Short mmCIF file of C-alpha atoms and ligand atoms in Angstrom, two decimals:
data_model
loop_
_atom_site.label_atom_id
_atom_site.label_comp_id
_atom_site.label_asym_id
_atom_site.label_seq_id
_atom_site.Cartn_x
_atom_site.Cartn_y
_atom_site.Cartn_z
CA UNK A 31 24.84 10.49 1.04
CA UNK A 32 21.00 10.52 1.41
CA UNK A 33 18.61 11.37 3.55
CA UNK A 34 19.08 7.16 5.54
CA UNK A 35 22.52 8.64 5.57
CA UNK A 36 25.20 7.07 3.61
CA UNK A 37 23.79 4.04 1.09
CA UNK A 38 25.56 1.67 -1.36
CA UNK A 39 23.37 1.89 -4.63
CA UNK A 40 23.50 -1.78 -5.96
CA UNK A 41 22.95 -2.02 -10.32
CA UNK A 42 19.62 -4.00 -11.25
CA UNK A 43 22.85 -6.38 -12.98
CA UNK A 44 22.55 -7.89 -8.95
CA UNK A 45 18.85 -7.67 -8.29
CA UNK A 46 18.47 -11.95 -8.88
CA UNK A 47 21.52 -12.22 -6.58
CA UNK A 48 21.01 -10.08 -3.58
CA UNK A 49 16.96 -10.99 -3.92
CA UNK A 50 17.27 -13.35 -1.04
CA UNK A 51 20.02 -13.28 -0.08
CA UNK A 52 19.05 -14.18 3.66
CA UNK A 53 22.38 -11.23 5.12
CA UNK A 54 20.53 -8.55 3.86
CA UNK A 55 17.67 -7.43 5.76
CA UNK A 56 14.44 -5.45 4.82
CA UNK A 57 13.30 -5.45 8.70
CA UNK A 58 16.64 -4.11 9.90
CA UNK A 59 16.14 -1.36 7.94
CA UNK A 60 13.21 -0.63 8.53
CA UNK A 61 13.82 -0.66 12.54
CA UNK A 62 17.04 1.25 12.45
CA UNK A 63 16.15 3.93 9.76
CA UNK A 64 12.53 4.69 11.38
CA UNK A 65 14.12 3.63 14.80
CA UNK A 66 11.79 0.68 15.97
CA UNK A 67 13.48 1.11 19.52
CA UNK A 68 11.53 4.64 20.69
CA UNK A 69 8.32 5.10 21.51
CA UNK A 70 5.95 6.67 19.38
CA UNK A 71 7.19 4.70 16.72
CA UNK A 72 5.71 1.17 17.82
CA UNK A 73 4.56 0.78 14.16
CA UNK A 74 8.18 0.46 12.75
CA UNK A 75 8.70 -2.30 16.04
CA UNK A 76 7.08 -4.20 13.58
CA UNK A 77 10.08 -5.03 12.14
CA UNK A 78 12.24 -6.36 15.21
CA UNK A 79 12.21 -10.63 15.14
CA UNK A 80 12.27 -10.24 11.03
CA UNK A 81 8.31 -9.03 10.80
CA UNK A 82 7.47 -12.61 12.14
CA UNK A 83 3.81 -11.73 12.59
CA UNK A 84 3.26 -9.17 9.86
CA UNK A 85 4.24 -11.39 7.22
CA UNK A 86 1.66 -13.88 9.48
CA UNK A 87 -1.57 -11.75 9.26
CA UNK A 88 -0.82 -10.21 5.59
CA UNK A 89 0.77 -12.83 3.64
CA UNK A 90 -1.24 -16.20 5.32
CA UNK A 91 -3.99 -14.78 6.91
CA UNK A 92 -4.96 -11.78 3.93
CA UNK A 93 -4.05 -14.15 1.01
CA UNK A 94 -7.04 -17.04 2.63
CA UNK A 95 -8.96 -13.91 3.09
CA UNK A 96 -9.18 -12.93 -0.56
CA UNK A 97 -11.17 -14.13 -2.34
CA UNK A 98 -13.68 -12.94 -0.36
CA UNK A 99 -12.57 -9.69 -0.01
CA UNK A 100 -14.20 -8.06 -3.34
CA UNK A 101 -17.77 -7.73 -1.17
CA UNK A 102 -17.08 -6.13 1.93
CA UNK A 103 -14.35 -3.50 -0.66
CA UNK A 104 -17.18 -3.18 -2.67
CA UNK A 105 -19.67 -2.11 0.07
CA UNK A 106 -16.74 0.59 2.38
CA UNK A 107 -16.02 2.18 -1.60
CA UNK A 108 -19.87 2.43 -2.40
CA UNK A 109 -20.10 5.26 1.52
CA UNK A 110 -16.79 5.70 1.14
CA UNK A 111 -17.14 7.70 -2.64
CA UNK A 112 -20.81 9.12 -1.41
CA UNK A 113 -18.95 10.93 1.43
CA UNK A 114 -15.97 12.04 -0.33
CA UNK A 115 -17.31 12.57 -3.51
CA UNK A 116 -20.95 12.93 -3.43
CA UNK A 117 -23.72 12.61 -6.45
CA UNK A 118 -23.80 15.94 -7.57
CA UNK A 119 -24.40 15.55 -11.76
CA UNK A 120 -22.82 19.29 -11.66
CA UNK A 121 -18.89 19.77 -12.30
CA UNK A 122 -16.92 20.45 -8.81
CA UNK A 123 -13.58 20.57 -8.06
CA UNK A 124 -11.73 17.67 -5.46
CA UNK A 125 -8.00 17.62 -4.14
CA UNK A 126 -7.43 14.05 -5.51
CA UNK A 127 -5.05 12.73 -2.47
CA UNK A 128 -7.19 13.63 1.01
CA UNK A 129 -10.29 12.83 -0.95
CA UNK A 130 -8.42 9.39 -2.17
CA UNK A 131 -6.51 9.08 1.28
CA UNK A 132 -9.94 9.64 2.87
CA UNK A 133 -11.64 7.06 1.05
CA UNK A 134 -8.53 4.38 1.22
CA UNK A 135 -8.19 5.05 4.52
CA UNK A 136 -12.06 3.37 5.41
CA UNK A 137 -12.17 1.07 2.54
CA UNK A 138 -8.72 -0.99 4.22
CA UNK A 139 -10.51 -0.07 8.04
CA UNK A 140 -13.32 -2.27 7.08
CA UNK A 141 -11.34 -5.82 5.90
CA UNK A 142 -8.54 -4.70 8.78
CA UNK A 143 -10.84 -3.56 11.39
CA UNK A 144 -14.01 -4.89 10.88
CA UNK A 145 -16.95 -3.20 10.79
CA UNK A 146 -17.26 -1.57 13.95
CA UNK A 147 -14.11 0.42 13.38
CA UNK A 148 -13.67 1.07 10.12
CA UNK A 149 -16.32 3.90 10.43
CA UNK A 150 -14.77 5.08 13.74
CA UNK A 151 -13.74 8.75 13.17
CA UNK A 152 -11.25 8.79 16.24
CA UNK A 153 -9.84 5.67 13.85
CA UNK A 154 -9.45 7.03 9.94
CA UNK A 155 -7.74 10.32 11.46
CA UNK A 156 -5.23 8.45 13.50
CA UNK A 157 -4.43 6.01 10.97
CA UNK A 158 -4.93 8.21 7.82
CA UNK A 159 -2.30 10.80 10.51
CA UNK A 160 -0.21 9.08 11.59
CA UNK A 161 2.32 7.77 8.58
CA UNK A 162 3.01 11.37 7.67
CA UNK A 163 3.31 12.32 11.03
CA UNK A 164 6.08 9.30 11.00
CA UNK A 165 8.13 9.94 8.37
CA UNK A 166 8.49 13.33 9.59
CA UNK A 167 9.62 12.41 12.91
CA UNK A 168 11.98 9.77 11.52
CA UNK A 169 13.09 12.24 9.03
CA UNK A 170 14.12 14.56 12.49
CA UNK A 171 15.63 12.12 13.97
CA UNK A 172 18.05 10.59 11.76
CA UNK A 173 19.54 14.85 12.28
CA UNK A 174 21.05 13.61 15.52
CA UNK A 175 23.56 10.95 16.00
CA UNK A 176 22.64 7.71 16.52
CA UNK A 177 23.76 6.95 19.68
CA UNK A 178 21.61 10.37 21.08
CA UNK A 179 18.52 9.67 19.37
CA UNK A 180 17.20 7.38 22.69
CA UNK A 181 17.47 11.06 24.62
CA UNK A 182 16.47 13.48 22.52
CA UNK A 183 13.24 12.08 20.67
CA UNK A 184 11.62 12.92 24.08
CA UNK A 185 12.24 16.79 23.35
CA UNK A 186 11.44 16.52 19.58
CA UNK A 187 7.96 18.34 19.07
CA UNK A 188 7.46 15.83 15.93
CA UNK A 189 7.58 12.52 18.14
CA UNK A 190 6.81 13.94 21.11
CA UNK A 191 3.22 14.30 18.52
CA UNK A 192 3.96 10.41 17.38
CA UNK A 193 3.56 9.58 20.84
CA UNK A 194 0.06 11.32 21.32
CA UNK A 195 -0.86 10.02 17.98
CA UNK A 196 0.42 5.81 19.46
CA UNK A 197 -1.75 6.99 22.37
CA UNK A 198 -4.99 7.57 20.57
CA UNK A 199 -4.28 4.82 18.23
CA UNK A 200 -4.93 2.36 21.44
CA UNK A 201 -7.58 4.53 23.16
CA UNK A 202 -9.72 2.42 20.23
CA UNK A 203 -7.56 -0.40 19.44
CA UNK A 204 -6.75 -1.82 23.02
CA UNK A 205 -11.15 -1.96 24.12
CA UNK A 206 -11.81 -3.71 21.02
CA UNK A 207 -9.41 -6.52 21.60
CA UNK A 208 -10.46 -6.60 25.68
CA UNK A 209 -13.80 -6.61 24.37
CA UNK A 210 -13.04 -9.95 22.20
CA UNK A 211 -10.92 -11.58 24.03
CA UNK A 212 -13.76 -11.55 26.93
CA UNK A 213 -16.73 -12.40 25.00
CA UNK A 214 -13.71 -15.28 23.80
CA UNK A 215 -13.75 -16.34 26.98
CA UNK A 216 -17.20 -16.81 27.67
CA UNK A 217 -17.94 -18.34 24.50
CA UNK A 218 -15.59 -20.93 26.21
CA UNK A 219 -16.52 -20.11 29.59
CA UNK A 220 -20.33 -21.07 28.51
CA UNK A 221 -19.63 -24.05 26.06
CA UNK A 222 -20.84 -21.93 23.03
CA UNK A 223 -19.50 -21.35 19.56
CA UNK A 224 -16.53 -19.13 19.85
CA UNK A 225 -17.33 -15.39 17.70
CA UNK A 226 -14.30 -15.55 15.05
CA UNK A 227 -14.82 -11.80 13.23
CA UNK A 228 -12.12 -13.15 10.53
CA UNK A 229 -9.97 -9.33 10.46
CA UNK A 230 -7.05 -8.16 11.08
CA UNK A 231 -7.28 -7.66 14.17
CA UNK A 232 -8.22 -11.19 15.56
CA UNK A 233 -5.73 -12.72 12.58
CA UNK A 234 -2.85 -10.72 14.53
CA UNK A 235 -4.44 -11.96 17.68
CA UNK A 236 -4.51 -15.63 16.49
CA UNK A 237 -1.34 -15.78 15.26
CA UNK A 238 0.56 -14.21 17.75
CA UNK A 239 -0.78 -16.20 20.83
CA UNK A 240 0.40 -19.26 18.09
CA UNK A 241 3.64 -18.53 17.39
CA UNK A 242 3.90 -17.29 21.49
CA UNK A 243 5.29 -13.71 20.03
CA UNK A 244 4.05 -10.76 22.85
CA UNK A 245 2.81 -7.64 20.20
CA UNK A 246 1.12 -4.23 21.04
CA UNK A 247 -2.57 -4.53 18.72
CA UNK A 248 -2.19 -0.72 18.40
CA UNK A 249 1.44 -0.64 17.31
CA UNK A 250 0.22 -3.71 14.84
CA UNK A 251 -2.73 -1.70 13.56
CA UNK A 252 -0.82 1.09 12.97
CA UNK A 253 2.49 -1.04 10.69
CA UNK A 254 -0.67 -2.09 8.86
CA UNK A 255 -2.16 0.91 8.37
CA UNK A 256 1.69 2.56 7.35
CA UNK A 257 2.17 -0.07 4.50
CA UNK A 258 -1.08 -0.12 3.05
CA UNK A 259 -2.82 3.49 3.06
CA UNK A 260 -0.57 5.51 1.84
CA UNK A 261 0.59 3.60 -0.60
CA UNK A 262 -2.46 2.18 -2.20
CA UNK A 263 -3.90 5.71 -2.05
CA UNK A 264 -0.80 6.57 -4.12
CA UNK A 265 -1.24 4.97 -6.70
CA UNK A 266 -4.66 5.17 -7.17
CA UNK A 267 -3.59 8.62 -7.70
CA UNK A 268 -1.71 8.71 -9.66
CA UNK A 269 -4.15 5.94 -12.37
CA UNK A 270 -6.07 9.41 -11.91
CA UNK A 271 -4.25 11.17 -12.77
CA UNK A 272 -3.49 9.64 -16.15
CA UNK A 273 -6.30 8.43 -16.60
CA UNK A 274 -7.75 11.87 -16.96
CA UNK A 275 -4.72 12.73 -18.73
CA UNK A 276 -6.63 9.36 -21.39
CA UNK A 277 -9.58 9.42 -21.61
CA UNK A 278 -9.74 6.81 -24.31
CA UNK A 279 -8.43 4.57 -21.79
CA UNK A 280 -11.35 5.65 -19.59
CA UNK A 281 -14.46 4.32 -22.03
CA UNK A 282 -12.39 1.46 -23.07
CA UNK A 283 -11.39 0.37 -18.46
CA UNK A 284 -15.16 0.84 -18.78
CA UNK A 285 -16.25 -1.96 -21.79
CA UNK A 286 -13.87 -4.12 -19.59
CA UNK A 287 -15.95 -3.97 -16.26
CA UNK A 288 -19.11 -3.94 -17.54
CA UNK A 289 -18.09 -7.40 -19.54
CA UNK A 290 -17.13 -9.76 -16.51
CA UNK A 291 -19.28 -7.79 -13.50
CA UNK A 292 -22.06 -8.30 -15.77
CA UNK A 293 -21.10 -11.78 -16.69
CA UNK A 294 -19.22 -13.01 -12.83
CA UNK A 295 -20.12 -10.31 -10.67
CA UNK A 296 -17.95 -9.63 -7.71
CA UNK A 297 -15.62 -12.90 -7.94
CA UNK A 298 -11.93 -13.25 -8.25
CA UNK A 299 -12.01 -14.18 -11.52
CA UNK A 300 -13.66 -10.41 -12.11
CA UNK A 301 -10.60 -8.33 -11.51
CA UNK A 302 -8.03 -11.39 -13.32
CA UNK A 303 -10.19 -11.12 -15.80
CA UNK A 304 -9.26 -7.02 -15.73
CA UNK A 305 -6.38 -6.98 -17.37
CA UNK A 306 -6.88 -3.73 -18.95
CA UNK A 307 -7.25 -2.38 -15.35
CA UNK A 308 -4.62 -4.12 -14.18
CA UNK A 309 -2.14 -2.91 -17.46
CA UNK A 310 -3.69 0.89 -16.41
CA UNK A 311 -2.48 0.72 -12.79
CA UNK A 312 0.96 -1.52 -13.94
CA UNK A 313 2.19 1.33 -16.03
CA UNK A 314 1.28 4.15 -13.54
CA UNK A 315 3.27 2.91 -11.46
CA UNK A 316 6.28 2.14 -13.71
CA UNK A 317 6.02 5.55 -14.68
CA UNK A 318 5.93 6.63 -11.31
CA UNK A 319 6.98 3.92 -8.89
CA UNK A 320 7.05 4.95 -4.98
CA UNK A 321 9.52 5.48 -3.96
CA UNK A 322 12.96 6.07 -7.12
CA UNK A 323 15.15 2.76 -5.65
CA UNK A 324 14.43 0.01 -4.50
CA UNK A 325 14.49 -3.44 -2.30
CA UNK A 326 16.30 -1.23 1.05
CA UNK A 327 17.89 -3.24 2.93
CA UNK A 328 20.64 -3.28 5.69
CA UNK A 329 23.75 -5.87 6.30
CA UNK A 330 23.28 -8.19 9.17
CA UNK A 331 26.47 -9.62 8.24
CA UNK A 332 30.14 -9.06 6.46
CA UNK A 333 29.26 -9.94 2.32
CA UNK A 334 30.80 -10.82 -0.79
CA UNK A 335 29.02 -10.72 -3.82
CA UNK A 336 29.58 -11.99 -6.92
CA UNK A 337 31.90 -8.53 -8.47
CA UNK A 338 33.98 -8.58 -5.76
CA UNK A 339 31.86 -5.62 -3.65
CA UNK A 340 32.45 -6.59 0.38
CA UNK A 341 29.55 -5.56 2.17
CA UNK A 342 30.22 -4.59 5.47
CA UNK A 343 28.62 -5.68 8.32
CA UNK A 344 25.30 -3.09 8.90
CA UNK A 345 26.17 -1.40 5.27
CA UNK A 346 22.39 -0.26 3.77
CA UNK A 347 21.89 -0.98 0.53
CA UNK A 348 19.85 0.35 -2.17
CA UNK A 349 18.82 -1.04 -5.25
CA UNK A 350 18.21 1.61 -9.03
CA UNK A 351 15.19 0.86 -10.84
CA UNK A 352 16.48 2.81 -14.33
CA UNK A 353 15.63 -0.70 -15.92
CA UNK A 354 12.34 0.48 -15.23
CA UNK A 355 12.55 2.97 -18.26
CA UNK A 356 14.86 1.21 -20.64
CA UNK A 357 14.28 1.37 -23.86
CA UNK A 358 15.32 -1.91 -24.06
CA UNK A 359 13.10 -3.41 -21.63
CA UNK A 360 10.24 -0.49 -22.51
CA UNK A 361 9.87 -0.13 -25.78
CA UNK A 362 9.00 4.30 -26.17
CA UNK A 363 9.74 4.56 -22.26
CA UNK A 364 9.06 7.99 -21.97
CA UNK A 365 5.33 7.70 -22.59
CA UNK A 366 2.30 6.81 -20.87
CA UNK A 367 0.93 3.65 -22.89
CA UNK A 368 -2.48 1.90 -20.53
CA UNK A 369 -2.11 -1.34 -23.45
CA UNK A 370 1.12 -1.56 -22.79
CA UNK A 371 1.26 -4.52 -20.26
CA UNK A 372 -1.49 -6.75 -21.54
CA UNK A 373 0.28 -6.24 -25.50
CA UNK A 374 3.17 -7.59 -23.11
CA UNK A 375 0.73 -10.84 -22.00
CA UNK A 376 0.34 -11.80 -25.06
CA UNK A 377 4.30 -12.38 -26.31
CA UNK A 378 5.91 -14.98 -24.70
CA UNK A 379 7.33 -16.00 -21.69
CA UNK A 380 6.13 -13.24 -19.84
CA UNK A 381 2.87 -14.20 -19.03
CA UNK A 382 3.87 -14.22 -15.47
CA UNK A 383 5.89 -10.62 -15.12
CA UNK A 384 2.86 -8.45 -17.15
CA UNK A 385 0.90 -8.15 -14.44
CA UNK A 386 0.15 -5.54 -11.46
CA UNK A 387 1.02 -8.14 -8.80
CA UNK A 388 4.65 -9.24 -10.49
CA UNK A 389 8.03 -8.42 -9.02
CA UNK A 390 10.35 -9.22 -11.83
CA UNK A 391 13.89 -7.08 -12.40
CA UNK A 392 12.68 -5.18 -14.98
CA UNK A 393 9.14 -3.61 -12.38
CA UNK A 394 10.09 -3.79 -8.90
CA UNK A 395 7.34 -0.93 -7.75
CA UNK A 396 6.60 -3.85 -5.41
CA UNK A 397 10.48 -4.77 -4.62
CA UNK A 398 11.16 -8.65 -5.12
CA UNK A 399 12.62 -11.69 -3.59
CA UNK A 400 11.41 -12.73 -0.42
CA UNK A 401 10.71 -8.95 0.78
CA UNK A 402 8.24 -8.48 -1.87
CA UNK A 403 5.56 -6.51 -0.87
CA UNK A 404 2.71 -9.40 0.30
CA UNK A 405 0.06 -6.73 -0.16
CA UNK A 406 0.10 -6.41 -3.13
CA UNK A 407 -2.67 -8.76 -4.13
CA UNK A 408 -5.21 -7.44 -1.52
CA UNK A 409 -3.69 -3.78 -3.22
CA UNK A 410 -4.94 -4.54 -6.39
CA UNK A 411 -8.20 -5.91 -5.70
CA UNK A 412 -9.19 -2.69 -3.77
CA UNK A 413 -7.58 -0.50 -6.57
CA UNK A 414 -9.46 -2.41 -9.33
CA UNK A 415 -12.68 -2.37 -6.84
CA UNK A 416 -12.53 1.37 -6.19
CA UNK A 417 -12.25 2.02 -9.85
CA UNK A 418 -14.92 0.20 -11.04
CA UNK A 419 -16.87 2.59 -8.80
CA UNK A 420 -14.96 5.24 -9.30
CA UNK A 421 -15.51 4.64 -13.76
CA UNK A 422 -19.50 3.81 -13.18
CA UNK A 423 -19.89 6.15 -11.35
CA UNK A 424 -18.46 9.17 -12.50
CA UNK A 425 -16.20 11.34 -14.66
CA UNK A 426 -13.72 13.36 -14.59
CA UNK A 427 -10.54 15.57 -15.62
CA UNK A 428 -7.86 17.12 -14.79
CA UNK A 429 -9.09 20.87 -13.12
CA UNK A 430 -7.27 23.80 -15.39
CA UNK A 431 -3.50 24.58 -14.45
CA UNK A 432 -3.85 22.13 -11.94
CA UNK A 433 0.14 20.96 -10.63
CA UNK A 434 0.04 16.85 -11.04
CA UNK A 435 4.23 16.82 -10.72
CA UNK A 436 4.96 13.74 -7.93
CA UNK A 437 6.74 15.28 -4.87
CA UNK A 438 9.84 14.26 -4.42
CA UNK A 439 11.41 14.22 -0.85
CA UNK A 440 14.81 12.06 -1.00
CA UNK A 441 14.04 8.87 -2.39
CA UNK A 442 10.18 9.31 -1.84
CA UNK A 443 8.29 9.75 -5.38
CA UNK A 444 4.52 10.46 -4.62
CA UNK A 445 1.89 10.97 -6.62
CA UNK A 446 1.04 15.14 -6.24
CA UNK A 447 -0.79 15.62 -3.34
CA UNK A 448 -1.71 18.90 -4.21
CA UNK A 449 -3.36 18.01 -7.67
CA UNK A 450 -7.22 18.73 -8.56
CA UNK A 451 -9.10 17.30 -10.97
CA UNK A 452 -12.90 18.12 -11.80
CA UNK A 453 -15.47 15.27 -11.47
CA UNK A 454 -19.24 15.50 -11.75
CA UNK A 455 -21.49 11.53 -11.11
CA UNK A 456 -22.26 9.80 -14.89
CA UNK A 457 -25.96 10.87 -16.00
CA UNK A 458 -26.05 7.36 -17.35
CA UNK A 459 -24.89 4.72 -15.85
CA UNK A 460 -25.10 0.84 -18.56
CA UNK A 461 -24.65 -0.73 -14.76
CA UNK A 462 -25.69 -0.29 -12.08
CA UNK A 463 -22.80 -1.40 -9.26
CA UNK A 464 -24.23 -1.17 -5.87
CA UNK A 465 -26.73 -3.87 -6.76
CA UNK A 466 -24.36 -6.50 -8.00
C1 HEM B 638 0.38 -0.38 -4.67
C2 HEM B 638 0.04 -0.26 -2.12
C3 HEM B 638 1.45 -0.77 -2.30
C4 HEM B 638 3.11 -0.74 -3.07
C5 HEM B 638 3.37 -0.15 -3.46
C6 HEM B 638 3.61 -1.43 -1.37
C7 HEM B 638 5.19 -1.07 -1.83
C8 HEM B 638 6.00 -2.25 -0.97
C9 HEM B 638 7.29 -2.00 -0.65
C10 HEM B 638 8.52 -0.99 -1.87
C11 HEM B 638 7.94 -3.10 -0.07
C12 HEM B 638 9.37 -3.19 0.07
C13 HEM B 638 9.36 -4.75 -0.32
C14 HEM B 638 11.33 -4.53 -1.03
O1 HEM B 638 11.61 -3.71 -0.25
O2 HEM B 638 10.84 -6.06 -1.52
C15 HEM B 638 7.34 -3.39 1.19
C16 HEM B 638 6.65 -4.54 1.58
C17 HEM B 638 5.41 -4.06 2.89
N1 HEM B 638 4.34 -4.56 1.81
FE1 HEM B 638 3.39 -3.00 0.58
N2 HEM B 638 2.68 -2.04 -0.96
C18 HEM B 638 1.60 -1.78 -0.99
C19 HEM B 638 1.32 -2.03 -0.41
C20 HEM B 638 1.04 -3.00 0.54
C21 HEM B 638 -0.19 -3.56 1.37
C22 HEM B 638 -1.63 -3.31 1.10
C23 HEM B 638 0.20 -4.40 2.64
C24 HEM B 638 -0.54 -4.74 3.24
C25 HEM B 638 -2.06 -5.04 3.75
C26 HEM B 638 1.87 -3.95 2.45
C27 HEM B 638 2.11 -4.66 3.58
C28 HEM B 638 3.35 -4.83 3.36
C29 HEM B 638 4.54 -4.74 4.09
C30 HEM B 638 3.76 -6.11 5.58
C31 HEM B 638 6.08 -4.97 4.14
C32 HEM B 638 7.07 -5.57 4.69
C33 HEM B 638 7.37 -7.06 4.22
C34 HEM B 638 8.92 -7.41 4.62
O3 HEM B 638 9.02 -7.18 6.09
O4 HEM B 638 8.86 -8.50 4.53
N3 HEM B 638 1.44 -3.46 1.17
N4 HEM B 638 5.98 -2.74 0.37
#
């Protein structure tokens, strides 16, 4: 019995059997658990129609854009760090999570919404607050029997707040969409080149009209925020906490960053070659995944598993993630070892399961199979670019006595929301990352 109601926990031995099982649906689980059919929860209604549009935008368009993404990510990271951390060479204290959340909201918005909206304070407020409130409102509404929810939500304060936030998102996004559509029509009328902004606003519009899907642009952008912003923030915060406890890895990572960026600049290959940085992030994710269970699904028809277990239509399932701390898989599994996955890459046959973006039954933090996170390559790039800036520009350590314990609510396993660090701008910088 969980905060989602009754859930069948499947053992990891079934992961490979169920990972591509079409009758176990992630979009259907999301629609049900996060009330995709109720006003205010429009972000989750993107999971209707088997998340066709989300898939097309994230898996196809964002992935296509990855080779060009480093420079805009880097430019916006420079701005985000200047705004949030500044230039002081004296140790000063910051609360890590809100600082990094603001940074990631800015950096992700640069790619999703383009240069015009990524610095809109109105949008940044919404993108940060909507997700938090969505989870709170969804939990409150789940306390009522399902048939009552479509009426009772009108009276639940958190749901009212969510509807208000959705309305604010529309006030920011809709005029931009309308202006862009008008510009395109005007260009077509005049026989001029049709303007293209190459961001998620354009990708969604393009894919929706190509696939004849009607969609809600603000809801779609909020879904991207829900999927991308807090998840990426969560991992980056955990990596920073872990690095603060293992400063020797900060120095080793700096050497790798300097070598790669000096040789190749902001190229896809530079990030690929930062194998230690990749391993550090994957190790932090192994020991503190964002959820204590993986691969949440809902059976869309009766299904019989090889063990003889029958899952009735409507059953919710999750998979246990014990393998991520199993001593049979990971030596000394409770220890954080930043180079664990660099070493694993060297073992024959294990190279492809040891990268941050790899999914495997022994590491389920990005899920696995047909619904595995389609944004993970982008998230990996964003986290690595942010770490390049943070490590080259700053020193940090944990503030004395700070609480770094993850915050567990239901199966959610977030990095500490209250951890504080002491941070200062480095006096000697081996590589001017902003001049690349
Ligand atoms: C460190 C950051 C991230 C983590 C830990 C994460 C984790 C996950 C997980 C666990 C799932 C469910 C997979 C499954 O059950 O098999 C998922 C799905 C998804 N993620 Fe991510 N994610 C991250 C970043 C992102 C980003 C940056 C984007 C968008 C650019 C994104 C877009 C999505 C989408 C659209 C889905 C739904 C896929 C579907 O319905 O088929 N995620 N993510």
